[in-house]
C-alpha cells in the first residue's frame, strides 16, 4: 500500500473563536513562553485598512475585488457600497481608481462577496437622497451618486462616506444585521430610496432586469418598519449557477415619515421600490436604520434583528464589531504592535499589510443560518433550469435546520453544529486559506466542514463553489475534497466523518455523483479510461489534486470510520487514488521538462500525442508547481535539482547569486506571463519549491521580494482577486515564514518570518516565532532552533508545534546552506506503508 509519508497527526487545538482569547492568553502566558504584554489583547484593528485591494492592480489587470463595507468576522452581512464595475473588476461591489480623488456609488447593500472574480449578491439596495429621486430611473437604470475619497473612513466593522449630495452615510454590522446612520444636510432633505429589484447585476451598465412580481417591499404607515424580499442574482453568470436566491429582510428606523401633500408619490411603494421622506428636525438630522436578513423568511429576519441588535445604538454596535475583530486579530500577535508610537513608517506599513490580510482571511466563509438554526436548503427540484432567470425568479426550497444534522463521532459521542456557512470559493481557498482557518479558528472551521457535508446531503454530493444555497463550477476540479483534506490534516475533524468519508469516496469513484446539476467528477468515464482529459493541462492538474486529496482524507480517517459500511474504504481504493494522483506524468514532456496536453487517443489503450498545453487563467511555468505532493518526483523528472533551480530562477526573475531585484511586472505579470503571476492561486506555492530543489535560501529571498514588491498598503496593493481570503492567506503564511505547500499534508514548508517577534495562538498554545534581525535587511536563515534544539530541515510537521513551542531563527544578509543538504529535502510522494501510518495515529 502506498500513501504519503507525511505524518498527518490530528492536532488537538483548543477553540480560539476570538471571544475568550484574553483568558486563554493569560493562562498560556504563565508558561513564560511569551512576554508579559501578550497577556492582554493588543489594539490591532488600528492596523487594518479594508480599502487595500479595492483598485485594479497595474500589472495583473485585476482588482482585489474586496468590499470596504462593514462586516464582523464571518458575517453574513457586509454593509457597504456598490459601485460601477468593469467586466469582472468590481465583482465584490467596490471599484475605484488607485489614485482617484472621487468616485461614484450606485447604492448601498447588505450583502457582498469578498475578493471574488465573478459578480453576485448586492441585496437590499438603498440610497439616502436629499430629494425625491428614486433609486431606479424611468429608463430602468440605477443612477450613481458621487463622493470624494477624502470623506471615506473604512475600519473593521465600520464604513463612512460623505456623498456629494451632502449626506453622510455611516454603516456597521452584526453577523446577520446591518445598521446605517445617515446624516442629512437639512431637516427637509431626509429622503431614503429603496428598490428591491436592484442587486449587483446593476453594477455593470446600471440596468435593472428583475421584475416587480419577483420581489416585495412593505413599509408601515409611519415608515418605522420595512420588510420584504429581494433577489441575490445567480453567481458568476454565465459561468456559474443557474439559480437566483431569495434574501428576506426586516428593518426598523428611528424616525417616522413626514406627511406629504395629496397626490404625492413620495412615501408610497410601487414595483418593489419607493422614495420615503423622514421627519427630521434642525437639531437631529440623522436617520438610523437597522435591518436583519434571512434566507428563509421575513419573520426570521426580524428574529435575527431582535436577537443580535435589539437596542439600536449605532455606536455600541460599532464598538462591539471592533471588539470582535480585535479578538480575532489577536490570534497573531506581533510584539511591535504593542507600541504604535515607536513604529517607523515602514514598520507600520508591515503591520497594516499583515493585519489587513488577516482581516480579509476572517471575512469568509460566511454565516448562512439564522439565529434559530434555519437556512434554505441546497436541494433543487428537477428539471434543472437551463439558463438564469434574469427577471429574478426564485425556486421554492425546503427550510433546513442545523438541529436536523447531528452525527456520531468515532468515540461514540453525539456531535452537532450550530451554524451553517456559505461563501466557499474552494478552488482558491484549498491551497492555504482553509489550513489557516483550521489553525486559527478551529471551531468555525469544523462547522464549515460540517456545512459542506450538509450541503452534500441535500444536493447529492459535495458542492464546488458555494454562494447562498447553490453550487457553482466556475473552475475545474472537485475542490471540496482538498478543502476537507487540508482542514483534516491541520487538525480539525469534529464533523460528520462517516458521511464525509462516504461522500469523498462517492466523489472520487462514482461517475454519476453530482450536486444538483453539477457533476463531482466531470467526464469521469473518459478520464478513467484514457488517464487524462484531452487537450487540457490545468483541468488535469486539478483532477490530480482532487484525487490526491481524496486519498489523503480517506487514509487519515480513523480505522473504525474507514471500515464503516457506509464508507468501506479499502487498500485498493487508496492504491487507485494514489495511482491517479501520479497521472501528471501522462501530460509531462520529459524531452522538454514541461507540462503539456495530450490529444485524444487514436488507438484504444494508448495515449494520444503530446500537444501545446492549455492553462486556465495562467501559464505552464506557474502551473508547473501547483501540485506540491509530487515535487520530489517532479524535480527528478525535469532533470534534477540544478535544472529545477534554473527553472525557478526564470520564473521569479532572479539570478543564482540572489542579488537581482525582480520588478512588480516580473512578479505579477498577469494571465499570459511566462514569469510569476502571484496574483492567482496556481503560483502561490511555487516560492517554496526551492526547498525541494536543494536551495532553500532562494525561497527565503524570493518570498521577501514578493512581499516587498507585489503587496502594498495602497488601494491597488493586492496583486489580483483576493478570492475569499485566498491571496491574503498567502501573505499571512508568508509573513509567518511558512506555507502549506502540500495542503493535504499536516506540515508547512519554512521560509523567513517577517517580524522579529510574533506569537501565533493555536487555541491556548503559543507558537512563538523570533528572529535575530529584521527580515527586510537579513532575509536568509542561518540556523533554526525549536525549543532550544537545532532544527535542520525546511519542513515542519504541525504535530511539532501544536503543544506550543518557540522557533528561534538566526538570520543574516547572505545566503547559507541551512536545510540545503540532500538528506533534508522535504518529503514528497505516496511512498509510505498505509497500515504502519494508521497504526501510528492511534
PDB file of C-alpha atoms in Angstrom, residues 49-54 63-79 81-82 88 90-94 110-122 200 235 325 356-366 422-426 428-429 433 465-467 681 718 720-729:
ATOM      1  CA  UNK A  49      -7.299  49.161   6.100  1.00  0.00           C
ATOM      2  CA  UNK A  50     -10.271  47.491   4.345  1.00  0.00           C
ATOM      3  CA  UNK A  51      -9.658  49.621   1.240  1.00  0.00           C
ATOM      4  CA  UNK A  52      -6.500  47.722   0.280  1.00  0.00           C
ATOM      5  CA  UNK A  53      -7.415  45.788  -2.852  1.00  0.00           C
ATOM      6  CA  UNK A  54     -10.294  47.996  -3.993  1.00  0.00           C
ATOM      7  CA  UNK A  63      -8.534  44.285  -8.666  1.00  0.00           C
ATOM      8  CA  UNK A  64      -8.560  42.645  -5.268  1.00  0.00           C
ATOM      9  CA  UNK A  65     -12.368  42.880  -5.560  1.00  0.00           C
ATOM     10  CA  UNK A  66     -12.799  43.266  -1.813  1.00  0.00           C
ATOM     11  CA  UNK A  67     -15.569  45.409  -0.384  1.00  0.00           C
ATOM     12  CA  UNK A  68     -14.659  48.033   2.187  1.00  0.00           C
ATOM     13  CA  UNK A  69     -18.058  47.798   3.857  1.00  0.00           C
ATOM     14  CA  UNK A  70     -18.878  46.913   7.439  1.00  0.00           C
ATOM     15  CA  UNK A  71     -18.682  43.250   8.456  1.00  0.00           C
ATOM     16  CA  UNK A  72     -17.910  41.216  11.555  1.00  0.00           C
ATOM     17  CA  UNK A  73     -15.834  38.008  11.348  1.00  0.00           C
ATOM     18  CA  UNK A  74     -17.550  35.522   9.006  1.00  0.00           C
ATOM     19  CA  UNK A  75     -20.608  37.774   8.988  1.00  0.00           C
ATOM     20  CA  UNK A  76     -23.469  37.208   6.562  1.00  0.00           C
ATOM     21  CA  UNK A  77     -23.784  40.976   6.269  1.00  0.00           C
ATOM     22  CA  UNK A  78     -21.227  43.184   4.610  1.00  0.00           C
ATOM     23  CA  UNK A  79     -22.976  46.548   4.615  1.00  0.00           C
ATOM     24  CA  UNK A  81     -21.305  50.477  -1.274  1.00  0.00           C
ATOM     25  CA  UNK A  82     -21.966  49.046  -4.708  1.00  0.00           C
ATOM     26  CA  UNK A  88     -15.101  41.261 -13.675  1.00  0.00           C
ATOM     27  CA  UNK A  90     -15.522  45.308  -9.054  1.00  0.00           C
ATOM     28  CA  UNK A  91     -17.244  41.960  -8.542  1.00  0.00           C
ATOM     29  CA  UNK A  92     -17.031  42.470  -4.788  1.00  0.00           C
ATOM     30  CA  UNK A  93     -19.162  45.584  -5.203  1.00  0.00           C
ATOM     31  CA  UNK A  94     -16.363  48.142  -4.824  1.00  0.00           C
ATOM     32  CA  UNK A 110     -26.255  44.450   2.853  1.00  0.00           C
ATOM     33  CA  UNK A 111     -24.546  41.510   1.139  1.00  0.00           C
ATOM     34  CA  UNK A 112     -21.283  41.287  -0.789  1.00  0.00           C
ATOM     35  CA  UNK A 113     -18.772  38.613  -1.755  1.00  0.00           C
ATOM     36  CA  UNK A 114     -15.204  39.401  -0.740  1.00  0.00           C
ATOM     37  CA  UNK A 115     -12.453  39.293  -3.324  1.00  0.00           C
ATOM     38  CA  UNK A 116     -14.307  37.235  -5.904  1.00  0.00           C
ATOM     39  CA  UNK A 117     -13.644  37.150  -9.637  1.00  0.00           C
ATOM     40  CA  UNK A 118     -17.342  36.912 -10.531  1.00  0.00           C
ATOM     41  CA  UNK A 119     -20.278  39.153  -9.610  1.00  0.00           C
ATOM     42  CA  UNK A 120     -23.087  38.338  -7.221  1.00  0.00           C
ATOM     43  CA  UNK A 121     -25.078  39.467  -4.161  1.00  0.00           C
ATOM     44  CA  UNK A 122     -25.783  43.209  -3.629  1.00  0.00           C
ATOM     45  CA  UNK A 200     -25.241  43.565  -8.010  1.00  0.00           C
ATOM     46  CA  UNK A 235     -23.481  33.789  -9.034  1.00  0.00           C
ATOM     47  CA  UNK A 325     -12.375  41.908  15.102  1.00  0.00           C
ATOM     48  CA  UNK A 356      -5.351  43.757   6.796  1.00  0.00           C
ATOM     49  CA  UNK A 357      -4.568  40.377   5.248  1.00  0.00           C
ATOM     50  CA  UNK A 358      -5.620  38.541   8.412  1.00  0.00           C
ATOM     51  CA  UNK A 359      -8.810  40.633   8.475  1.00  0.00           C
ATOM     52  CA  UNK A 360      -9.637  39.502   4.949  1.00  0.00           C
ATOM     53  CA  UNK A 361      -8.909  35.861   5.815  1.00  0.00           C
ATOM     54  CA  UNK A 362     -11.521  36.015   8.584  1.00  0.00           C
ATOM     55  CA  UNK A 363     -14.099  37.510   6.218  1.00  0.00           C
ATOM     56  CA  UNK A 364     -15.265  34.227   4.718  1.00  0.00           C
ATOM     57  CA  UNK A 365     -16.849  31.696   4.546  1.00  0.00           C
ATOM     58  CA  UNK A 366     -19.903  33.468   5.893  1.00  0.00           C
ATOM     59  CA  UNK A 422     -21.840  29.573   2.794  1.00  0.00           C
ATOM     60  CA  UNK A 423     -19.465  31.541   0.509  1.00  0.00           C
ATOM     61  CA  UNK A 424     -16.980  28.743  -0.205  1.00  0.00           C
ATOM     62  CA  UNK A 425     -14.571  29.682  -3.008  1.00  0.00           C
ATOM     63  CA  UNK A 426     -12.845  26.340  -2.809  1.00  0.00           C
ATOM     64  CA  UNK A 428      -8.979  29.321  -4.393  1.00  0.00           C
ATOM     65  CA  UNK A 429      -9.084  28.533  -0.697  1.00  0.00           C
ATOM     66  CA  UNK A 433      -6.886  29.733   3.500  1.00  0.00           C
ATOM     67  CA  UNK A 465     -18.189  26.837  -5.149  1.00  0.00           C
ATOM     68  CA  UNK A 466     -20.994  27.810  -2.785  1.00  0.00           C
ATOM     69  CA  UNK A 467     -22.890  31.092  -2.864  1.00  0.00           C
ATOM     70  CA  UNK A 681      -3.544  30.844  -6.816  1.00  0.00           C
ATOM     71  CA  UNK A 718      -3.282  43.290  -3.845  1.00  0.00           C
ATOM     72  CA  UNK A 720      -5.145  40.130  -8.015  1.00  0.00           C
ATOM     73  CA  UNK A 721      -8.524  38.910  -6.774  1.00  0.00           C
ATOM     74  CA  UNK A 722      -8.411  38.139  -3.078  1.00  0.00           C
ATOM     75  CA  UNK A 723     -10.802  35.237  -3.696  1.00  0.00           C
ATOM     76  CA  UNK A 724     -12.457  34.953  -0.289  1.00  0.00           C
ATOM     77  CA  UNK A 725      -9.200  35.454   1.587  1.00  0.00           C
ATOM     78  CA  UNK A 726      -7.063  33.087  -0.513  1.00  0.00           C
ATOM     79  CA  UNK A 727      -4.473  35.651  -1.599  1.00  0.00           C
ATOM     80  CA  UNK A 728      -4.469  37.191   1.860  1.00  0.00           C
ATOM     81  CA  UNK A 729      -3.822  33.814   3.464  1.00  0.00           C
TER      82      UNK A 729
END
